[in-house]
mmCIF file of C-alpha atoms in Angstrom:
data_model
loop_
_atom_site.group_PDB
_atom_site.id
_atom_site.type_symbol
_atom_site.label_atom_id
_atom_site.label_comp_id
_atom_site.label_asym_id
_atom_site.label_seq_id
_atom_site.Cartn_x
_atom_site.Cartn_y
_atom_site.Cartn_z
ATOM 1 C CA UNK A 79 -1.407 23.995 -61.714
ATOM 2 C CA UNK A 80 -4.745 25.106 -60.380
ATOM 3 C CA UNK A 81 -6.431 28.045 -62.004
ATOM 4 C CA UNK A 82 -8.277 30.553 -59.858
ATOM 5 C CA UNK A 83 -11.174 28.865 -58.118
ATOM 6 C CA UNK A 84 -14.670 29.855 -59.169
ATOM 7 C CA UNK A 85 -16.211 32.530 -57.019
ATOM 8 C CA UNK A 86 -18.705 31.349 -54.419
ATOM 9 C CA UNK A 87 -22.359 31.892 -55.095
ATOM 10 C CA UNK A 88 -22.681 33.859 -51.859
ATOM 11 C CA UNK A 89 -20.392 36.525 -50.479
ATOM 12 C CA UNK A 90 -19.054 36.432 -46.970
ATOM 13 C CA UNK A 91 -16.247 38.164 -45.095
ATOM 14 C CA UNK A 92 -14.125 40.904 -46.576
ATOM 15 C CA UNK A 93 -11.713 38.616 -48.330
ATOM 16 C CA UNK A 94 -13.528 35.351 -48.655
ATOM 17 C CA UNK A 95 -15.584 32.739 -46.886
ATOM 18 C CA UNK A 96 -16.520 33.199 -43.250
ATOM 19 C CA UNK A 97 -13.954 32.519 -40.567
ATOM 20 C CA UNK A 98 -15.560 29.379 -39.196
ATOM 21 C CA UNK A 99 -13.258 27.384 -36.947
ATOM 22 C CA UNK A 100 -14.761 24.088 -37.933
ATOM 23 C CA UNK A 101 -13.794 20.962 -39.750
ATOM 24 C CA UNK A 102 -15.474 22.278 -42.869
ATOM 25 C CA UNK A 103 -13.039 25.188 -42.955
ATOM 26 C CA UNK A 104 -10.106 22.858 -43.430
ATOM 27 C CA UNK A 105 -11.893 20.585 -45.881
ATOM 28 C CA UNK A 106 -10.192 19.677 -49.165
ATOM 29 C CA UNK A 107 -12.921 21.611 -51.016
ATOM 30 C CA UNK A 108 -11.505 24.876 -49.718
ATOM 31 C CA UNK A 109 -8.888 26.341 -52.050
ATOM 32 C CA UNK A 110 -5.736 26.843 -49.935
ATOM 33 C CA UNK A 111 -4.258 29.236 -52.496
ATOM 34 C CA UNK A 112 -6.481 32.089 -51.398
ATOM 35 C CA UNK A 113 -5.921 31.289 -47.729
ATOM 36 C CA UNK A 114 -2.142 31.274 -48.185
ATOM 37 C CA UNK A 115 -2.332 34.653 -49.902
ATOM 38 C CA UNK A 116 -4.591 36.035 -47.197
ATOM 39 C CA UNK A 117 -2.108 35.058 -44.508
ATOM 40 C CA UNK A 118 0.743 36.803 -46.340
ATOM 41 C CA UNK A 119 -1.290 39.988 -46.794
ATOM 42 C CA UNK A 120 -2.688 39.937 -43.260
ATOM 43 C CA UNK A 121 0.795 39.446 -41.793
ATOM 44 C CA UNK A 122 2.160 42.394 -43.755
ATOM 45 C CA UNK A 123 -0.759 44.580 -42.667
ATOM 46 C CA UNK A 124 -0.248 43.734 -38.995
ATOM 47 C CA UNK A 125 3.535 44.136 -39.161
ATOM 48 C CA UNK A 126 3.297 47.502 -40.889
ATOM 49 C CA UNK A 127 0.621 48.730 -38.473
ATOM 50 C CA UNK A 128 2.743 47.546 -35.566
ATOM 51 C CA UNK A 129 5.793 49.432 -36.804
ATOM 52 C CA UNK A 130 4.023 52.236 -38.646
ATOM 53 C CA UNK A 131 4.694 54.929 -36.067
ATOM 54 C CA UNK A 132 8.473 54.451 -36.343
ATOM 55 C CA UNK A 133 8.787 53.764 -40.087
ATOM 56 C CA UNK A 134 10.078 57.203 -40.936
ATOM 57 C CA UNK A 135 12.985 56.868 -38.496
ATOM 58 C CA UNK A 136 14.671 54.032 -40.351
ATOM 59 C CA UNK A 137 15.407 53.920 -44.068
ATOM 60 C CA UNK A 138 15.193 50.125 -44.474
ATOM 61 C CA UNK A 139 11.841 50.013 -42.671
ATOM 62 C CA UNK A 140 10.466 52.816 -44.805
ATOM 63 C CA UNK A 141 11.693 51.077 -47.957
ATOM 64 C CA UNK A 142 10.010 47.869 -46.796
ATOM 65 C CA UNK A 143 6.811 49.808 -46.169
ATOM 66 C CA UNK A 144 6.810 51.149 -49.732
ATOM 67 C CA UNK A 145 7.901 47.881 -51.350
ATOM 68 C CA UNK A 146 5.201 45.830 -49.605
ATOM 69 C CA UNK A 147 2.376 48.334 -50.107
ATOM 70 C CA UNK A 148 0.726 46.463 -52.982
ATOM 71 C CA UNK A 149 0.735 43.224 -51.012
ATOM 72 C CA UNK A 150 -1.308 44.717 -48.187
ATOM 73 C CA UNK A 151 -4.485 46.710 -48.867
ATOM 74 C CA UNK A 152 -4.496 46.296 -52.685
ATOM 75 C CA UNK A 153 -4.132 42.531 -52.264
ATOM 76 C CA UNK A 154 -6.979 42.494 -49.735
ATOM 77 C CA UNK A 155 -9.143 44.493 -52.160
ATOM 78 C CA UNK A 156 -8.431 42.058 -54.992
ATOM 79 C CA UNK A 157 -9.151 39.059 -52.764
ATOM 80 C CA UNK A 158 -12.403 40.671 -51.649
ATOM 81 C CA UNK A 159 -13.380 40.974 -55.299
ATOM 82 C CA UNK A 160 -12.516 37.337 -55.962
ATOM 83 C CA UNK A 161 -15.109 36.207 -53.442
ATOM 84 C CA UNK A 162 -17.830 38.679 -54.397
ATOM 85 C CA UNK A 163 -20.928 38.169 -56.491
ATOM 86 C CA UNK A 164 -22.185 40.314 -59.350
ATOM 87 C CA UNK A 165 -25.599 38.685 -59.231
ATOM 88 C CA UNK A 166 -28.801 40.468 -58.247
ATOM 89 C CA UNK A 167 -28.812 41.768 -54.692
ATOM 90 C CA UNK A 168 -31.611 39.684 -53.269
ATOM 91 C CA UNK A 169 -32.674 39.544 -49.620
ATOM 92 C CA UNK A 170 -30.176 36.791 -48.813
ATOM 93 C CA UNK A 171 -27.233 38.786 -50.154
ATOM 94 C CA UNK A 172 -28.338 41.911 -48.321
ATOM 95 C CA UNK A 173 -28.632 39.982 -45.063
ATOM 96 C CA UNK A 174 -25.147 38.619 -45.637
ATOM 97 C CA UNK A 175 -23.842 42.153 -46.126
ATOM 98 C CA UNK A 176 -25.505 43.193 -42.902
ATOM 99 C CA UNK A 177 -24.020 40.322 -40.937
ATOM 100 C CA UNK A 178 -20.529 40.203 -42.423
ATOM 101 C CA UNK A 179 -19.862 43.916 -43.009
ATOM 102 C CA UNK A 180 -22.303 46.431 -41.526
ATOM 103 C CA UNK A 181 -22.728 45.051 -38.018
ATOM 104 C CA UNK A 182 -19.019 44.163 -37.530
ATOM 105 C CA UNK A 183 -18.067 47.654 -38.719
ATOM 106 C CA UNK A 184 -20.411 49.279 -36.203
ATOM 107 C CA UNK A 185 -19.401 46.970 -33.361
ATOM 108 C CA UNK A 186 -15.669 47.414 -33.848
ATOM 109 C CA UNK A 187 -16.062 51.145 -34.354
ATOM 110 C CA UNK A 188 -17.730 51.274 -30.949
ATOM 111 C CA UNK A 189 -15.012 49.084 -29.418
ATOM 112 C CA UNK A 190 -12.371 51.391 -30.884
ATOM 113 C CA UNK A 191 -14.118 54.419 -29.359
ATOM 114 C CA UNK A 192 -14.352 52.762 -25.945
ATOM 115 C CA UNK A 193 -10.715 51.677 -26.025
ATOM 116 C CA UNK A 194 -9.541 55.124 -27.147
ATOM 117 C CA UNK A 195 -11.534 56.684 -24.316
ATOM 118 C CA UNK A 196 -9.982 54.262 -21.823
ATOM 119 C CA UNK A 197 -6.562 55.326 -23.111
ATOM 120 C CA UNK A 198 -7.305 58.997 -22.465
ATOM 121 C CA UNK A 199 -8.882 60.300 -25.669
ATOM 122 C CA UNK A 200 -12.271 62.062 -25.696
ATOM 123 C CA UNK A 201 -15.124 59.684 -26.401
ATOM 124 C CA UNK A 202 -16.376 59.968 -29.973
ATOM 125 C CA UNK A 203 -18.734 57.912 -32.070
ATOM 126 C CA UNK A 204 -17.567 57.279 -35.625
ATOM 127 C CA UNK A 205 -20.437 57.016 -38.073
ATOM 128 C CA UNK A 206 -19.517 58.590 -41.402
ATOM 129 C CA UNK A 207 -15.765 58.192 -40.969
ATOM 130 C CA UNK A 208 -14.885 54.866 -39.409
ATOM 131 C CA UNK A 209 -11.628 54.738 -37.430
ATOM 132 C CA UNK A 210 -8.316 53.368 -38.596
ATOM 133 C CA UNK A 211 -8.652 50.151 -40.617
ATOM 134 C CA UNK A 212 -12.458 50.027 -40.588
ATOM 135 C CA UNK A 213 -12.683 52.250 -43.665
ATOM 136 C CA UNK A 214 -12.142 49.013 -45.590
ATOM 137 C CA UNK A 215 -15.460 47.591 -44.413
ATOM 138 C CA UNK A 216 -17.352 50.727 -45.382
ATOM 139 C CA UNK A 217 -15.758 50.657 -48.824
ATOM 140 C CA UNK A 218 -16.405 46.936 -49.127
ATOM 141 C CA UNK A 219 -20.091 47.513 -48.470
ATOM 142 C CA UNK A 220 -20.274 49.995 -51.349
ATOM 143 C CA UNK A 221 -18.108 47.845 -53.643
ATOM 144 C CA UNK A 222 -20.474 44.936 -53.268
ATOM 145 C CA UNK A 223 -23.490 47.135 -53.870
ATOM 146 C CA UNK A 224 -21.867 48.619 -56.971
ATOM 147 C CA UNK A 225 -20.439 45.429 -58.485
ATOM 148 C CA UNK A 226 -23.692 44.192 -60.108
ATOM 149 C CA UNK A 227 -24.024 47.575 -61.827
ATOM 150 C CA UNK A 228 -20.356 47.839 -62.789
ATOM 151 C CA UNK A 229 -20.375 44.339 -64.262
ATOM 152 C CA UNK A 230 -23.123 45.429 -66.692
ATOM 153 C CA UNK A 231 -21.044 48.240 -68.191
ATOM 154 C CA UNK A 232 -19.611 47.828 -71.668
ATOM 155 C CA UNK A 233 -16.065 48.540 -70.476
ATOM 156 C CA UNK A 234 -16.090 48.109 -66.677
ATOM 157 C CA UNK A 235 -12.361 48.307 -66.025
ATOM 158 C CA UNK A 236 -11.941 51.369 -68.214
ATOM 159 C CA UNK A 237 -14.948 53.103 -66.642
ATOM 160 C CA UNK A 238 -13.959 52.410 -63.035
ATOM 161 C CA UNK A 239 -10.375 53.453 -63.715
ATOM 162 C CA UNK A 240 -11.540 56.715 -65.293
ATOM 163 C CA UNK A 241 -13.654 57.445 -62.197
ATOM 164 C CA UNK A 242 -10.739 56.559 -59.910
ATOM 165 C CA UNK A 243 -8.513 59.040 -61.718
ATOM 166 C CA UNK A 244 -11.123 61.793 -62.009
ATOM 167 C CA UNK A 245 -12.213 61.709 -58.365
ATOM 168 C CA UNK A 246 -8.819 63.043 -57.345
ATOM 169 C CA UNK A 247 -9.868 66.420 -58.733
ATOM 170 C CA UNK A 248 -12.988 66.578 -56.531
ATOM 171 C CA UNK A 249 -12.105 67.807 -53.057
ATOM 172 C CA UNK A 250 -15.477 66.772 -51.634
ATOM 173 C CA UNK A 251 -14.503 63.122 -52.021
ATOM 174 C CA UNK A 252 -12.321 62.330 -49.033
ATOM 175 C CA UNK A 253 -12.545 60.364 -45.804
ATOM 176 C CA UNK A 254 -16.282 60.815 -45.212
ATOM 177 C CA UNK A 255 -18.036 57.536 -46.024
ATOM 178 C CA UNK A 256 -14.634 56.381 -47.324
ATOM 179 C CA UNK A 257 -15.698 57.998 -50.595
ATOM 180 C CA UNK A 258 -12.287 58.527 -52.153
ATOM 181 C CA UNK A 259 -10.881 55.074 -51.463
ATOM 182 C CA UNK A 260 -14.149 53.397 -52.450
ATOM 183 C CA UNK A 261 -13.955 54.876 -55.937
ATOM 184 C CA UNK A 262 -10.173 54.677 -56.257
ATOM 185 C CA UNK A 263 -9.966 50.987 -55.352
ATOM 186 C CA UNK A 264 -13.052 49.962 -57.336
ATOM 187 C CA UNK A 265 -10.949 48.972 -60.393
ATOM 188 C CA UNK A 266 -8.905 46.578 -58.243
ATOM 189 C CA UNK A 267 -12.066 45.152 -56.684
ATOM 190 C CA UNK A 268 -13.556 44.553 -60.127
ATOM 191 C CA UNK A 269 -10.206 43.120 -61.261
ATOM 192 C CA UNK A 270 -10.355 40.651 -58.377
ATOM 193 C CA UNK A 271 -13.875 39.638 -59.346
ATOM 194 C CA UNK A 272 -12.666 38.932 -62.874
ATOM 195 C CA UNK A 273 -9.839 36.813 -61.490
ATOM 196 C CA UNK A 274 -12.451 34.812 -59.624
ATOM 197 C CA UNK A 275 -14.220 34.303 -62.965
ATOM 198 C CA UNK A 276 -11.091 32.723 -64.440
ATOM 199 C CA UNK A 277 -9.329 35.694 -66.030
ATOM 200 C CA UNK A 278 -5.517 35.450 -66.312
ATOM 201 C CA UNK A 279 -5.581 31.651 -66.130
ATOM 202 C CA UNK A 280 -2.597 31.399 -68.485
ATOM 203 C CA UNK A 281 -0.587 33.686 -66.208
ATOM 204 C CA UNK A 282 -1.205 31.414 -63.245
ATOM 205 C CA UNK A 283 -0.475 28.205 -65.173
ATOM 206 C CA UNK A 284 2.462 29.101 -67.436
ATOM 207 C CA UNK A 285 5.988 28.206 -66.385
ATOM 208 C CA UNK A 286 7.426 31.439 -67.733
ATOM 209 C CA UNK A 287 5.218 33.510 -65.443
ATOM 210 C CA UNK A 288 6.893 32.226 -62.265
ATOM 211 C CA UNK A 289 10.325 33.811 -62.910
ATOM 212 C CA UNK A 290 8.546 36.851 -64.345
ATOM 213 C CA UNK A 291 6.594 37.269 -61.113
ATOM 214 C CA UNK A 292 9.755 36.880 -59.044
ATOM 215 C CA UNK A 293 11.469 39.498 -61.195
ATOM 216 C CA UNK A 294 8.506 41.837 -60.729
ATOM 217 C CA UNK A 295 8.647 41.588 -56.951
ATOM 218 C CA UNK A 296 12.428 42.025 -57.000
ATOM 219 C CA UNK A 297 12.108 45.088 -59.233
ATOM 220 C CA UNK A 298 9.537 46.584 -56.852
ATOM 221 C CA UNK A 299 11.880 45.996 -53.935
ATOM 222 C CA UNK A 300 14.839 47.580 -55.709
ATOM 223 C CA UNK A 301 12.768 50.567 -56.808
ATOM 224 C CA UNK A 302 11.492 51.058 -53.267
ATOM 225 C CA UNK A 303 15.012 50.830 -51.869
ATOM 226 C CA UNK A 304 16.256 53.427 -54.314
ATOM 227 C CA UNK A 305 13.370 55.919 -54.268
ATOM 228 C CA UNK A 306 11.311 55.232 -51.139
ATOM 229 C CA UNK A 307 11.907 58.719 -49.718
ATOM 230 C CA UNK A 308 10.697 60.248 -52.995
ATOM 231 C CA UNK A 309 7.427 58.302 -53.072
ATOM 232 C CA UNK A 310 4.815 60.380 -51.286
ATOM 233 C CA UNK A 311 2.486 58.689 -48.834
ATOM 234 C CA UNK A 312 -0.473 60.481 -50.418
ATOM 235 C CA UNK A 313 0.233 58.723 -53.709
ATOM 236 C CA UNK A 314 -0.288 55.342 -52.057
ATOM 237 C CA UNK A 315 -3.053 56.161 -49.575
ATOM 238 C CA UNK A 316 -5.284 57.895 -52.164
ATOM 239 C CA UNK A 317 -7.530 59.144 -49.376
ATOM 240 C CA UNK A 318 -7.768 62.758 -50.496
ATOM 241 C CA UNK A 319 -7.862 64.928 -53.578
ATOM 242 C CA UNK A 320 -4.699 65.416 -55.588
ATOM 243 C CA UNK A 321 -1.945 67.694 -54.402
ATOM 244 C CA UNK A 322 0.624 69.500 -56.522
ATOM 245 C CA UNK A 323 3.404 67.349 -55.057
ATOM 246 C CA UNK A 324 4.906 66.040 -58.293
ATOM 247 C CA UNK A 325 6.838 67.546 -61.163
ATOM 248 C CA UNK A 326 3.737 66.924 -63.281
ATOM 249 C CA UNK A 327 1.679 69.368 -61.228
ATOM 250 C CA UNK A 328 -2.068 69.093 -60.750
ATOM 251 C CA UNK A 329 -2.659 68.562 -64.450
ATOM 252 C CA UNK A 330 -0.596 65.386 -64.474
ATOM 253 C CA UNK A 331 -1.476 64.086 -61.011
ATOM 254 C CA UNK A 332 -3.789 61.504 -62.544
ATOM 255 C CA UNK A 333 -0.806 59.907 -64.274
ATOM 256 C CA UNK A 334 0.779 59.194 -60.892
ATOM 257 C CA UNK A 335 -2.419 57.553 -59.641
ATOM 258 C CA UNK A 336 -2.716 55.542 -62.837
ATOM 259 C CA UNK A 337 0.844 54.292 -62.379
ATOM 260 C CA UNK A 338 0.117 53.400 -58.747
ATOM 261 C CA UNK A 339 -3.036 51.446 -59.616
ATOM 262 C CA UNK A 340 -1.378 49.653 -62.528
ATOM 263 C CA UNK A 341 1.621 48.755 -60.370
ATOM 264 C CA UNK A 342 -0.677 47.473 -57.634
ATOM 265 C CA UNK A 343 -2.574 45.218 -60.041
ATOM 266 C CA UNK A 344 0.645 43.889 -61.568
ATOM 267 C CA UNK A 345 2.273 43.225 -58.200
ATOM 268 C CA UNK A 346 -0.810 41.470 -56.833
ATOM 269 C CA UNK A 347 -0.670 39.197 -59.873
ATOM 270 C CA UNK A 348 2.990 38.551 -59.065
ATOM 271 C CA UNK A 349 2.134 37.775 -55.454
ATOM 272 C CA UNK A 350 -0.615 35.350 -56.449
ATOM 273 C CA UNK A 351 1.737 33.616 -58.878
ATOM 274 C CA UNK A 352 4.433 33.185 -56.238
ATOM 275 C CA UNK A 353 2.195 32.016 -53.397
ATOM 276 C CA UNK A 354 1.983 28.195 -53.371
ATOM 277 C CA UNK A 355 -1.372 26.805 -54.462
ATOM 278 C CA UNK A 356 -1.046 23.682 -52.369
ATOM 279 C CA UNK A 357 -2.101 23.372 -48.771
ATOM 280 C CA UNK A 358 0.659 24.575 -46.428
ATOM 281 C CA UNK A 359 0.856 23.300 -42.849
ATOM 282 C CA UNK A 360 -0.530 25.891 -40.445
ATOM 283 C CA UNK A 361 -0.400 28.733 -43.008
ATOM 284 C CA UNK A 362 -3.507 27.628 -44.901
ATOM 285 C CA UNK A 363 -5.489 27.199 -41.683
ATOM 286 C CA UNK A 364 -4.415 30.586 -40.343
ATOM 287 C CA UNK A 365 -5.064 32.286 -43.678
ATOM 288 C CA UNK A 366 -8.743 31.436 -43.336
ATOM 289 C CA UNK A 367 -8.860 33.871 -40.415
ATOM 290 C CA UNK A 368 -7.905 36.967 -42.377
ATOM 291 C CA UNK A 369 -11.168 38.749 -41.531
ATOM 292 C CA UNK A 370 -10.697 38.189 -37.805
ATOM 293 C CA UNK A 371 -7.100 39.392 -37.969
ATOM 294 C CA UNK A 372 -8.087 42.541 -39.823
ATOM 295 C CA UNK A 373 -10.755 43.435 -37.271
ATOM 296 C CA UNK A 374 -8.950 42.518 -34.060
ATOM 297 C CA UNK A 375 -5.360 43.625 -34.556
ATOM 298 C CA UNK A 376 -5.977 47.414 -34.191
ATOM 299 C CA UNK A 377 -7.458 46.803 -30.740
ATOM 300 C CA UNK A 378 -4.213 45.097 -29.709
ATOM 301 C CA UNK A 379 -1.834 47.574 -31.333
ATOM 302 C CA UNK A 380 -3.613 50.778 -30.265
ATOM 303 C CA UNK A 381 -2.684 50.646 -26.545
ATOM 304 C CA UNK A 382 0.922 49.742 -27.392
ATOM 305 C CA UNK A 383 1.125 52.735 -29.701
ATOM 306 C CA UNK A 384 -0.686 55.190 -27.428
ATOM 307 C CA UNK A 385 1.430 54.265 -24.412
ATOM 308 C CA UNK A 386 4.617 54.853 -26.386
ATOM 309 C CA UNK A 387 5.838 51.271 -26.150
ATOM 310 C CA UNK A 388 6.413 50.957 -29.891
ATOM 311 C CA UNK A 389 8.272 54.276 -30.151
ATOM 312 C CA UNK A 390 10.818 53.041 -27.608
ATOM 313 C CA UNK A 391 12.172 50.485 -30.056
ATOM 314 C CA UNK A 392 15.468 51.871 -31.326
ATOM 315 C CA UNK A 393 17.879 48.936 -31.525
ATOM 316 C CA UNK A 394 18.097 46.189 -34.115
ATOM 317 C CA UNK A 395 17.033 43.431 -31.682
ATOM 318 C CA UNK A 396 14.031 45.511 -30.622
ATOM 319 C CA UNK A 397 13.019 46.148 -34.227
ATOM 320 C CA UNK A 398 13.344 42.449 -35.027
ATOM 321 C CA UNK A 399 11.236 41.690 -31.957
ATOM 322 C CA UNK A 400 8.534 44.080 -33.196
ATOM 323 C CA UNK A 401 8.528 42.476 -36.624
ATOM 324 C CA UNK A 402 8.396 38.986 -35.160
ATOM 325 C CA UNK A 403 5.701 40.075 -32.742
ATOM 326 C CA UNK A 404 3.567 41.304 -35.636
ATOM 327 C CA UNK A 405 3.748 37.924 -37.366
ATOM 328 C CA UNK A 406 3.021 36.066 -34.120
ATOM 329 C CA UNK A 407 0.077 38.376 -33.421
ATOM 330 C CA UNK A 408 -1.298 37.562 -36.866
ATOM 331 C CA UNK A 409 -0.986 33.848 -36.176
ATOM 332 C CA UNK A 410 -2.633 34.187 -32.770
ATOM 333 C CA UNK A 411 -5.600 36.213 -33.990
ATOM 334 C CA UNK A 412 -6.076 33.900 -36.982
ATOM 335 C CA UNK A 413 -6.040 30.742 -34.858
ATOM 336 C CA UNK A 414 -9.290 28.732 -34.715
ATOM 337 C CA UNK A 415 -9.779 29.246 -30.943
ATOM 338 C CA UNK A 416 -9.601 33.029 -31.286
ATOM 339 C CA UNK A 417 -11.886 32.954 -34.308
ATOM 340 C CA UNK A 418 -14.447 30.974 -32.344
ATOM 341 C CA UNK A 419 -14.295 33.405 -29.442
ATOM 342 C CA UNK A 420 -14.534 36.450 -31.714
ATOM 343 C CA UNK A 421 -17.280 35.142 -33.989
ATOM 344 C CA UNK A 422 -20.128 36.875 -32.090
ATOM 345 C CA UNK A 423 -18.383 40.142 -33.006
ATOM 346 C CA UNK A 424 -16.968 39.317 -36.438
ATOM 347 C CA UNK A 425 -20.162 37.636 -37.666
ATOM 348 C CA UNK A 426 -22.879 38.618 -35.213
ATOM 349 C CA UNK A 427 -26.274 36.912 -35.393
ATOM 350 C CA UNK A 428 -28.991 38.892 -37.125
ATOM 351 C CA UNK A 429 -32.028 36.692 -36.530
ATOM 352 C CA UNK A 430 -33.126 39.033 -33.735
ATOM 353 C CA UNK A 431 -32.983 42.006 -36.098
ATOM 354 C CA UNK A 432 -34.548 40.818 -39.353
ATOM 355 C CA UNK A 433 -37.645 38.948 -40.320
ATOM 356 C CA UNK A 434 -36.611 35.585 -41.810
ATOM 357 C CA UNK A 435 -36.952 35.478 -45.574
ATOM 358 C CA UNK A 436 -38.303 31.939 -45.622
ATOM 359 C CA UNK A 437 -40.120 31.348 -42.392
ATOM 360 C CA UNK A 438 -38.571 28.821 -40.027
ATOM 361 C CA UNK A 439 -35.939 27.691 -42.537
ATOM 362 C CA UNK A 440 -34.940 31.312 -43.126
ATOM 363 C CA UNK A 441 -34.533 31.858 -39.408
ATOM 364 C CA UNK A 442 -32.217 28.856 -39.219
ATOM 365 C CA UNK A 443 -30.092 30.317 -42.016
ATOM 366 C CA UNK A 444 -29.560 33.494 -40.010
ATOM 367 C CA UNK A 445 -28.277 31.819 -36.890
#
């Protein structure tokens, strides 16, 4: 079986290469394994955001929310690390960060503000605390800036994990500039980068690892079914400082976070082992649009949530329709036509903003 593909020399969207709806995107050179995984994670993110406002009303939905947690944001963080570079941050890399992260974050933050205002909320510009899902882009910007430094440490995983655990005791690290989640998820981002370098190849190639991965996912599902009401949302979100909401108290709160991070890394490995490495009809093509899905889906879900349409779902057929609708929305937003239409927003041109690094040829690279 294929081992993890080498990381690209240049970084692009949050979880991999740019969402270009072109023939090159479906070329055999593109590793479908990552695209298949992206589609699974993106679908779970959209489904859970679609149904998030009613999760607490239904035990099975809440259990599903807890069981699938590691396959959503943690998986996206790991995939983002896979396709990141620890090389020197030269002008080309910085321009890529501007085009693929900074400008899309600002544009979609503005779109979110305009849409919220149209739905009746006061108009507000979000600068230091980006709305809803856009925190990921702010964190991604800092992860990519920090990775070259982190990779030079003697024990990078140990150091980043220690920071992730310690930051929970500092109340000043919270939602502003996505500070808490940037530091907390840094170990998973670095872990993803190492996977892109070929770490854990034996896990992905060995026959014994396939049933082990299936058992790991099953165990996570059973644990979530049994204890989902006991698992605090703050343990999984890791957006704020620790709270004394466990039997371990504040002194042992770091142990809970350590268990959460370790479980996330293990379950992402299980997910990657279970996802087929071969090209899957439709799935592999749609998986290439994970960035577009992540940016666009809140703009679709927000009016449905604010108008109370989602909260009205209270029968099994309606819940199934919501779940199915989330998957279909993922497929629609990831489709090549939508990616082409959204590209001016998801990867806006920067030639008008920056001086080309290499004269005329540099200007062509920025288009």
